[in-house]
């Protein structure tokens, strides 16, 4: 996700200093005109605004809040765009403010195609004045960044939406496998579904992958959806909600990981549902 987002900044003639924990991933950015550095503190020193698109909170602490990096945060604005919990985001904010920096969260809904096109849904957790200051920059990633509320609210909303990704895809995969086993024409199933209030566009986005069993070149791999599902459950446990439905999805994703689909598209959970059916019906 970070690569096409940085490429959009370069295309807008914004100077970019790039750091990645996997240095070889920076080659396309360097070719496009970005300055490449070997340690995050060098990027932080040269930047007015630091944009993070990292896997999890542990990666953020490693890159941004190690002692050498934390000392360089004075006067910098940090925009955290990955998926973490509200609690983690607030704790990171407190650490950054303690180092003299400013922090907002701006997680996104969408994947690599939307990142390339600049059509991500950008959700912002910040004070209104912070939001206004960062709005033009964030518009490089999505046309209408939306202020959700203070830090923590955008992270929470992102997890709520990713819970839907996991649950909707699981439900659709189960119905699709059921239709196939019943000998019902898949095209007719989809025709009725598309014309109903039950339809969600994500179904068509994942349909062909499921039918073909082609889960390579993912826009969003299984391991990341499981990570986000784990985060949702960990945060929701304190809210008094019944989590039995998403915990079942979590187990399906864990099994999908065990079947060597960790780095494949998360629609691979269809194979788990289908193969379980074969086992129980065998």
mmCIF file of C-alpha atoms in Angstrom:
data_model
loop_
_atom_site.group_PDB
_atom_site.id
_atom_site.type_symbol
_atom_site.label_atom_id
_atom_site.label_comp_id
_atom_site.label_asym_id
_atom_site.label_seq_id
_atom_site.Cartn_x
_atom_site.Cartn_y
_atom_site.Cartn_z
ATOM 1 C CA UNK A 1 0.000 0.000 0.000
ATOM 2 C CA UNK A 2 2.806 2.419 0.845
ATOM 3 C CA UNK A 3 4.423 2.198 -2.586
ATOM 4 C CA UNK A 4 1.516 3.476 -4.734
ATOM 5 C CA UNK A 5 0.675 6.072 -2.078
ATOM 6 C CA UNK A 6 4.214 7.450 -2.163
ATOM 7 C CA UNK A 7 4.136 7.367 -5.966
ATOM 8 C CA UNK A 8 1.050 9.582 -5.889
ATOM 9 C CA UNK A 9 2.875 12.112 -3.737
ATOM 10 C CA UNK A 10 5.773 12.168 -6.194
ATOM 11 C CA UNK A 11 3.358 12.613 -9.093
ATOM 12 C CA UNK A 12 1.970 15.652 -7.264
ATOM 13 C CA UNK A 13 5.496 17.126 -7.093
ATOM 14 C CA UNK A 14 5.739 16.587 -3.359
ATOM 15 C CA UNK A 15 9.245 15.778 -2.170
ATOM 16 C CA UNK A 16 9.386 12.301 -0.653
ATOM 17 C CA UNK A 17 12.024 10.773 1.594
ATOM 18 C CA UNK A 18 11.384 7.040 1.790
ATOM 19 C CA UNK A 19 12.295 4.393 4.320
ATOM 20 C CA UNK A 20 11.283 0.737 4.269
ATOM 21 C CA UNK A 21 12.284 -2.069 6.595
ATOM 22 C CA UNK A 22 12.813 -4.114 3.396
ATOM 23 C CA UNK A 23 15.178 -1.832 1.432
ATOM 24 C CA UNK A 24 14.756 -3.537 -1.955
ATOM 25 C CA UNK A 25 11.118 -2.448 -1.997
ATOM 26 C CA UNK A 26 12.301 1.149 -2.386
ATOM 27 C CA UNK A 27 13.785 0.734 -5.870
ATOM 28 C CA UNK A 28 10.649 1.928 -7.742
ATOM 29 C CA UNK A 29 10.409 5.025 -5.536
ATOM 30 C CA UNK A 30 14.062 5.863 -6.001
ATOM 31 C CA UNK A 31 13.616 5.534 -9.768
ATOM 32 C CA UNK A 32 10.610 7.886 -9.543
ATOM 33 C CA UNK A 33 12.627 10.563 -7.766
ATOM 34 C CA UNK A 34 12.301 9.827 -4.070
ATOM 35 C CA UNK A 35 15.248 10.166 -1.736
ATOM 36 C CA UNK A 36 15.913 6.800 -0.108
ATOM 37 C CA UNK A 37 17.354 6.507 3.396
ATOM 38 C CA UNK A 38 18.647 3.572 5.421
ATOM 39 C CA UNK A 39 17.263 4.520 8.838
ATOM 40 C CA UNK A 40 13.922 6.063 9.801
ATOM 41 C CA UNK A 41 15.551 8.866 11.789
ATOM 42 C CA UNK A 42 17.057 10.243 8.576
ATOM 43 C CA UNK A 43 13.621 10.434 6.978
ATOM 44 C CA UNK A 44 12.087 12.023 10.081
ATOM 45 C CA UNK A 45 14.823 14.677 10.264
ATOM 46 C CA UNK A 46 14.249 15.770 6.679
ATOM 47 C CA UNK A 47 10.435 15.743 6.722
ATOM 48 C CA UNK A 48 7.832 18.160 7.984
ATOM 49 C CA UNK A 49 5.237 15.402 7.824
ATOM 50 C CA UNK A 50 5.856 11.689 8.425
ATOM 51 C CA UNK A 51 3.359 9.271 6.868
ATOM 52 C CA UNK A 52 3.302 5.719 8.233
ATOM 53 C CA UNK A 53 1.850 2.728 6.399
ATOM 54 C CA UNK A 54 3.081 -0.161 8.519
ATOM 55 C CA UNK A 55 1.776 -3.633 9.321
ATOM 56 C CA UNK A 56 1.006 -3.265 13.019
ATOM 57 C CA UNK A 57 1.682 -1.337 16.194
ATOM 58 C CA UNK A 58 4.886 -3.264 16.884
ATOM 59 C CA UNK A 59 6.283 -2.077 13.552
ATOM 60 C CA UNK A 60 5.312 1.507 14.380
ATOM 61 C CA UNK A 61 7.116 1.338 17.717
ATOM 62 C CA UNK A 62 10.171 -0.176 16.011
ATOM 63 C CA UNK A 63 10.345 2.428 13.233
ATOM 64 C CA UNK A 64 9.108 5.566 14.961
ATOM 65 C CA UNK A 65 9.500 5.196 18.695
ATOM 66 C CA UNK A 66 12.896 3.595 19.101
ATOM 67 C CA UNK A 67 15.166 5.870 21.069
ATOM 68 C CA UNK A 68 17.049 7.258 18.047
ATOM 69 C CA UNK A 69 13.861 7.954 16.078
ATOM 70 C CA UNK A 70 11.824 9.304 19.011
ATOM 71 C CA UNK A 71 14.461 11.982 19.637
ATOM 72 C CA UNK A 72 13.854 13.412 16.151
ATOM 73 C CA UNK A 73 10.073 13.893 16.462
ATOM 74 C CA UNK A 74 10.174 17.455 17.768
ATOM 75 C CA UNK A 75 8.030 19.680 15.531
ATOM 76 C CA UNK A 76 7.010 16.856 13.182
ATOM 77 C CA UNK A 77 3.471 15.871 12.202
ATOM 78 C CA UNK A 78 2.947 12.111 12.190
ATOM 79 C CA UNK A 79 0.099 10.702 10.068
ATOM 80 C CA UNK A 80 -0.478 7.042 10.963
ATOM 81 C CA UNK A 81 -2.399 5.268 8.158
ATOM 82 C CA UNK A 82 -2.137 1.574 9.046
ATOM 83 C CA UNK A 83 -4.723 -0.571 10.835
ATOM 84 C CA UNK A 84 -4.278 -0.687 14.608
ATOM 85 C CA UNK A 85 -6.653 -0.547 17.580
ATOM 86 C CA UNK A 86 -8.000 2.651 19.085
ATOM 87 C CA UNK A 87 -6.062 1.961 22.275
ATOM 88 C CA UNK A 88 -2.801 1.452 20.393
ATOM 89 C CA UNK A 89 -3.344 4.629 18.392
ATOM 90 C CA UNK A 90 -3.955 6.688 21.519
ATOM 91 C CA UNK A 91 -0.865 5.243 23.219
ATOM 92 C CA UNK A 92 1.281 6.026 20.164
ATOM 93 C CA UNK A 93 -0.141 9.550 20.110
ATOM 94 C CA UNK A 94 0.843 10.047 23.733
ATOM 95 C CA UNK A 95 4.403 8.886 23.011
ATOM 96 C CA UNK A 96 4.727 11.189 19.996
ATOM 97 C CA UNK A 97 3.313 14.197 21.849
ATOM 98 C CA UNK A 98 5.754 13.397 24.648
ATOM 99 C CA UNK A 99 8.545 13.692 22.092
ATOM 100 C CA UNK A 100 7.326 17.088 20.930
ATOM 101 C CA UNK A 101 5.519 15.878 17.812
ATOM 102 C CA UNK A 102 1.947 16.002 16.585
ATOM 103 C CA UNK A 103 -0.118 12.911 15.747
ATOM 104 C CA UNK A 104 -3.187 12.143 13.699
ATOM 105 C CA UNK A 105 -4.552 8.820 12.491
ATOM 106 C CA UNK A 106 -5.851 8.334 8.952
ATOM 107 C CA UNK A 107 -6.565 4.654 8.214
ATOM 108 C CA UNK A 108 -7.977 3.848 4.799
ATOM 109 C CA UNK A 109 -10.592 1.586 3.271
ATOM 110 C CA UNK A 110 -9.545 0.176 -0.068
ATOM 111 C CA UNK A 111 -6.571 -1.687 -1.410
ATOM 112 C CA UNK A 112 -3.791 -1.424 -3.984
ATOM 113 C CA UNK A 113 -6.008 -0.508 -7.002
ATOM 114 C CA UNK A 114 -7.627 2.318 -5.027
ATOM 115 C CA UNK A 115 -4.238 3.441 -3.709
ATOM 116 C CA UNK A 116 -2.922 3.684 -7.272
ATOM 117 C CA UNK A 117 -6.016 5.595 -8.432
ATOM 118 C CA UNK A 118 -6.152 7.919 -5.416
ATOM 119 C CA UNK A 119 -9.650 6.755 -4.537
ATOM 120 C CA UNK A 120 -9.071 5.363 -1.049
ATOM 121 C CA UNK A 121 -11.628 6.146 1.645
ATOM 122 C CA UNK A 122 -9.571 8.095 4.169
ATOM 123 C CA UNK A 123 -10.904 8.232 7.741
ATOM 124 C CA UNK A 124 -9.278 10.794 10.016
ATOM 125 C CA UNK A 125 -8.959 10.802 13.784
ATOM 126 C CA UNK A 126 -7.722 14.235 14.826
ATOM 127 C CA UNK A 127 -8.664 17.603 16.222
ATOM 128 C CA UNK A 128 -10.511 19.756 13.627
ATOM 129 C CA UNK A 129 -7.579 22.167 13.217
ATOM 130 C CA UNK A 130 -5.184 19.268 12.629
ATOM 131 C CA UNK A 131 -7.582 17.814 10.071
ATOM 132 C CA UNK A 132 -7.745 21.108 8.174
ATOM 133 C CA UNK A 133 -3.965 21.422 8.099
ATOM 134 C CA UNK A 134 -3.493 17.901 6.680
ATOM 135 C CA UNK A 135 -6.523 17.835 4.363
ATOM 136 C CA UNK A 136 -4.763 18.838 1.134
ATOM 137 C CA UNK A 137 -2.034 16.249 1.699
ATOM 138 C CA UNK A 138 -4.552 13.494 2.458
ATOM 139 C CA UNK A 139 -6.506 14.305 -0.711
ATOM 140 C CA UNK A 140 -3.629 12.768 -2.670
ATOM 141 C CA UNK A 141 -4.862 9.406 -1.390
ATOM 142 C CA UNK A 142 -8.633 9.849 -1.505
ATOM 143 C CA UNK A 143 -10.933 12.584 -2.811
ATOM 144 C CA UNK A 144 -12.858 13.239 0.391
ATOM 145 C CA UNK A 145 -10.991 12.494 3.639
ATOM 146 C CA UNK A 146 -13.589 12.350 6.394
ATOM 147 C CA UNK A 147 -13.045 13.598 9.936
ATOM 148 C CA UNK A 148 -14.475 10.899 12.194
ATOM 149 C CA UNK A 149 -13.581 12.389 15.572
ATOM 150 C CA UNK A 150 -10.607 12.475 17.955
ATOM 151 C CA UNK A 151 -7.715 10.027 17.794
ATOM 152 C CA UNK A 152 -9.042 6.503 18.292
ATOM 153 C CA UNK A 153 -12.359 6.941 16.490
ATOM 154 C CA UNK A 154 -10.976 6.432 12.980
ATOM 155 C CA UNK A 155 -8.987 3.380 14.088
ATOM 156 C CA UNK A 156 -12.135 1.938 15.653
ATOM 157 C CA UNK A 157 -14.181 2.573 12.525
ATOM 158 C CA UNK A 158 -11.526 0.910 10.380
ATOM 159 C CA UNK A 159 -11.684 -2.236 12.528
ATOM 160 C CA UNK A 160 -15.493 -2.257 12.351
ATOM 161 C CA UNK A 161 -15.287 -2.140 8.555
ATOM 162 C CA UNK A 162 -12.635 -4.859 8.365
ATOM 163 C CA UNK A 163 -14.811 -7.052 10.563
ATOM 164 C CA UNK A 164 -17.410 -6.719 7.819
ATOM 165 C CA UNK A 165 -14.854 -7.690 5.179
ATOM 166 C CA UNK A 166 -14.090 -10.900 7.050
ATOM 167 C CA UNK A 167 -17.692 -11.747 7.910
ATOM 168 C CA UNK A 168 -19.244 -10.866 4.547
ATOM 169 C CA UNK A 169 -16.621 -12.814 2.617
ATOM 170 C CA UNK A 170 -17.076 -15.833 4.874
ATOM 171 C CA UNK A 171 -20.858 -15.763 4.513
ATOM 172 C CA UNK A 172 -20.652 -15.378 0.741
ATOM 173 C CA UNK A 173 -18.132 -18.228 0.472
ATOM 174 C CA UNK A 174 -20.454 -20.515 2.440
ATOM 175 C CA UNK A 175 -23.455 -19.696 0.246
ATOM 176 C CA UNK A 176 -21.402 -20.135 -2.917
ATOM 177 C CA UNK A 177 -20.119 -23.541 -1.788
ATOM 178 C CA UNK A 178 -23.669 -24.548 -0.831
ATOM 179 C CA UNK A 179 -25.034 -23.483 -4.229
ATOM 180 C CA UNK A 180 -22.333 -25.470 -6.016
ATOM 181 C CA UNK A 181 -23.027 -28.608 -3.948
ATOM 182 C CA UNK A 182 -26.743 -28.250 -4.624
ATOM 183 C CA UNK A 183 -26.082 -28.182 -8.362
ATOM 184 C CA UNK A 184 -27.575 -24.703 -8.702
ATOM 185 C CA UNK A 185 -26.335 -22.548 -11.572
ATOM 186 C CA UNK A 186 -23.878 -20.030 -10.101
ATOM 187 C CA UNK A 187 -24.802 -17.406 -12.698
ATOM 188 C CA UNK A 188 -28.434 -17.595 -11.651
ATOM 189 C CA UNK A 189 -27.460 -17.438 -7.990
ATOM 190 C CA UNK A 190 -25.490 -14.270 -8.693
ATOM 191 C CA UNK A 191 -28.281 -12.808 -10.824
ATOM 192 C CA UNK A 192 -30.786 -13.128 -7.997
ATOM 193 C CA UNK A 193 -28.252 -11.928 -5.426
ATOM 194 C CA UNK A 194 -27.247 -8.844 -7.411
ATOM 195 C CA UNK A 195 -30.868 -7.752 -7.733
ATOM 196 C CA UNK A 196 -31.548 -8.142 -4.009
ATOM 197 C CA UNK A 197 -30.930 -6.036 -0.924
ATOM 198 C CA UNK A 198 -28.480 -8.729 0.194
ATOM 199 C CA UNK A 199 -25.893 -7.831 -2.428
ATOM 200 C CA UNK A 200 -22.518 -6.309 -1.598
ATOM 201 C CA UNK A 201 -20.034 -5.417 -4.373
ATOM 202 C CA UNK A 202 -17.280 -7.332 -2.589
ATOM 203 C CA UNK A 203 -19.072 -10.549 -3.603
ATOM 204 C CA UNK A 204 -18.336 -9.945 -7.277
ATOM 205 C CA UNK A 205 -14.798 -8.853 -6.490
ATOM 206 C CA UNK A 206 -14.096 -12.242 -4.914
ATOM 207 C CA UNK A 207 -16.349 -14.493 -7.018
ATOM 208 C CA UNK A 208 -13.928 -15.310 -9.831
ATOM 209 C CA UNK A 209 -11.045 -15.958 -7.473
ATOM 210 C CA UNK A 210 -13.191 -18.451 -5.586
ATOM 211 C CA UNK A 211 -14.465 -20.161 -8.741
ATOM 212 C CA UNK A 212 -10.958 -20.419 -10.209
ATOM 213 C CA UNK A 213 -9.163 -21.182 -6.952
ATOM 214 C CA UNK A 214 -6.759 -18.395 -7.892
ATOM 215 C CA UNK A 215 -5.644 -16.571 -4.778
ATOM 216 C CA UNK A 216 -2.223 -15.336 -5.945
ATOM 217 C CA UNK A 217 -1.175 -11.669 -6.310
ATOM 218 C CA UNK A 218 -3.422 -10.513 -3.456
ATOM 219 C CA UNK A 219 -4.492 -6.953 -2.856
ATOM 220 C CA UNK A 220 -5.017 -7.955 0.782
ATOM 221 C CA UNK A 221 -3.499 -11.229 2.065
ATOM 222 C CA UNK A 222 -5.059 -13.623 4.531
ATOM 223 C CA UNK A 223 -2.449 -12.894 7.212
ATOM 224 C CA UNK A 224 -3.403 -9.215 7.279
ATOM 225 C CA UNK A 225 -7.128 -9.907 7.511
ATOM 226 C CA UNK A 226 -6.489 -12.340 10.367
ATOM 227 C CA UNK A 227 -4.361 -9.691 12.088
ATOM 228 C CA UNK A 228 -7.166 -7.144 11.770
ATOM 229 C CA UNK A 229 -9.740 -9.680 12.949
ATOM 230 C CA UNK A 230 -7.581 -10.406 15.997
ATOM 231 C CA UNK A 231 -7.372 -6.667 16.678
ATOM 232 C CA UNK A 232 -11.139 -6.259 16.384
ATOM 233 C CA UNK A 233 -11.748 -9.091 18.842
ATOM 234 C CA UNK A 234 -9.159 -7.819 21.310
ATOM 235 C CA UNK A 235 -10.705 -4.340 21.291
ATOM 236 C CA UNK A 236 -14.323 -5.541 21.297
ATOM 237 C CA UNK A 237 -13.834 -7.869 24.271
ATOM 238 C CA UNK A 238 -13.994 -4.822 26.571
ATOM 239 C CA UNK A 239 -17.287 -3.567 25.100
ATOM 240 C CA UNK A 240 -19.649 -6.263 26.279
ATOM 241 C CA UNK A 241 -20.439 -7.595 22.786
ATOM 242 C CA UNK A 242 -21.180 -11.186 21.793
ATOM 243 C CA UNK A 243 -18.235 -12.104 19.580
ATOM 244 C CA UNK A 244 -19.165 -15.693 18.755
ATOM 245 C CA UNK A 245 -19.789 -14.977 15.054
ATOM 246 C CA UNK A 246 -16.471 -13.225 14.391
ATOM 247 C CA UNK A 247 -14.612 -15.775 16.528
ATOM 248 C CA UNK A 248 -15.826 -18.459 14.120
ATOM 249 C CA UNK A 249 -14.526 -16.386 11.212
ATOM 250 C CA UNK A 250 -11.241 -16.024 13.090
ATOM 251 C CA UNK A 251 -10.931 -19.816 13.287
ATOM 252 C CA UNK A 252 -11.610 -20.096 9.548
ATOM 253 C CA UNK A 253 -8.870 -17.573 8.820
ATOM 254 C CA UNK A 254 -6.481 -19.413 11.137
ATOM 255 C CA UNK A 255 -7.157 -22.628 9.225
ATOM 256 C CA UNK A 256 -6.669 -20.785 5.942
ATOM 257 C CA UNK A 257 -3.247 -19.743 7.233
ATOM 258 C CA UNK A 258 -2.411 -23.360 8.149
ATOM 259 C CA UNK A 259 -3.325 -24.415 4.597
ATOM 260 C CA UNK A 260 -0.443 -22.225 3.353
ATOM 261 C CA UNK A 261 -2.626 -19.352 2.155
ATOM 262 C CA UNK A 262 -1.069 -16.793 4.520
ATOM 263 C CA UNK A 263 0.330 -14.658 1.707
ATOM 264 C CA UNK A 264 -2.544 -15.296 -0.709
ATOM 265 C CA UNK A 265 -5.759 -13.364 -1.124
ATOM 266 C CA UNK A 266 -8.105 -13.776 1.826
ATOM 267 C CA UNK A 267 -10.804 -15.175 -0.506
ATOM 268 C CA UNK A 268 -8.828 -18.421 -0.086
ATOM 269 C CA UNK A 269 -11.048 -19.054 2.940
ATOM 270 C CA UNK A 270 -13.488 -20.397 0.332
ATOM 271 C CA UNK A 271 -11.154 -23.398 -0.040
ATOM 272 C CA UNK A 272 -11.370 -24.051 3.689
ATOM 273 C CA UNK A 273 -15.164 -23.962 3.658
ATOM 274 C CA UNK A 274 -15.384 -26.092 0.549
ATOM 275 C CA UNK A 275 -12.814 -28.640 1.704
ATOM 276 C CA UNK A 276 -14.431 -28.982 5.102
ATOM 277 C CA UNK A 277 -17.609 -29.784 3.220
ATOM 278 C CA UNK A 278 -15.824 -32.519 1.306
ATOM 279 C CA UNK A 279 -14.409 -33.958 4.517
ATOM 280 C CA UNK A 280 -17.732 -34.045 6.333
ATOM 281 C CA UNK A 281 -19.602 -35.351 3.328
ATOM 282 C CA UNK A 282 -16.985 -37.869 2.299
#
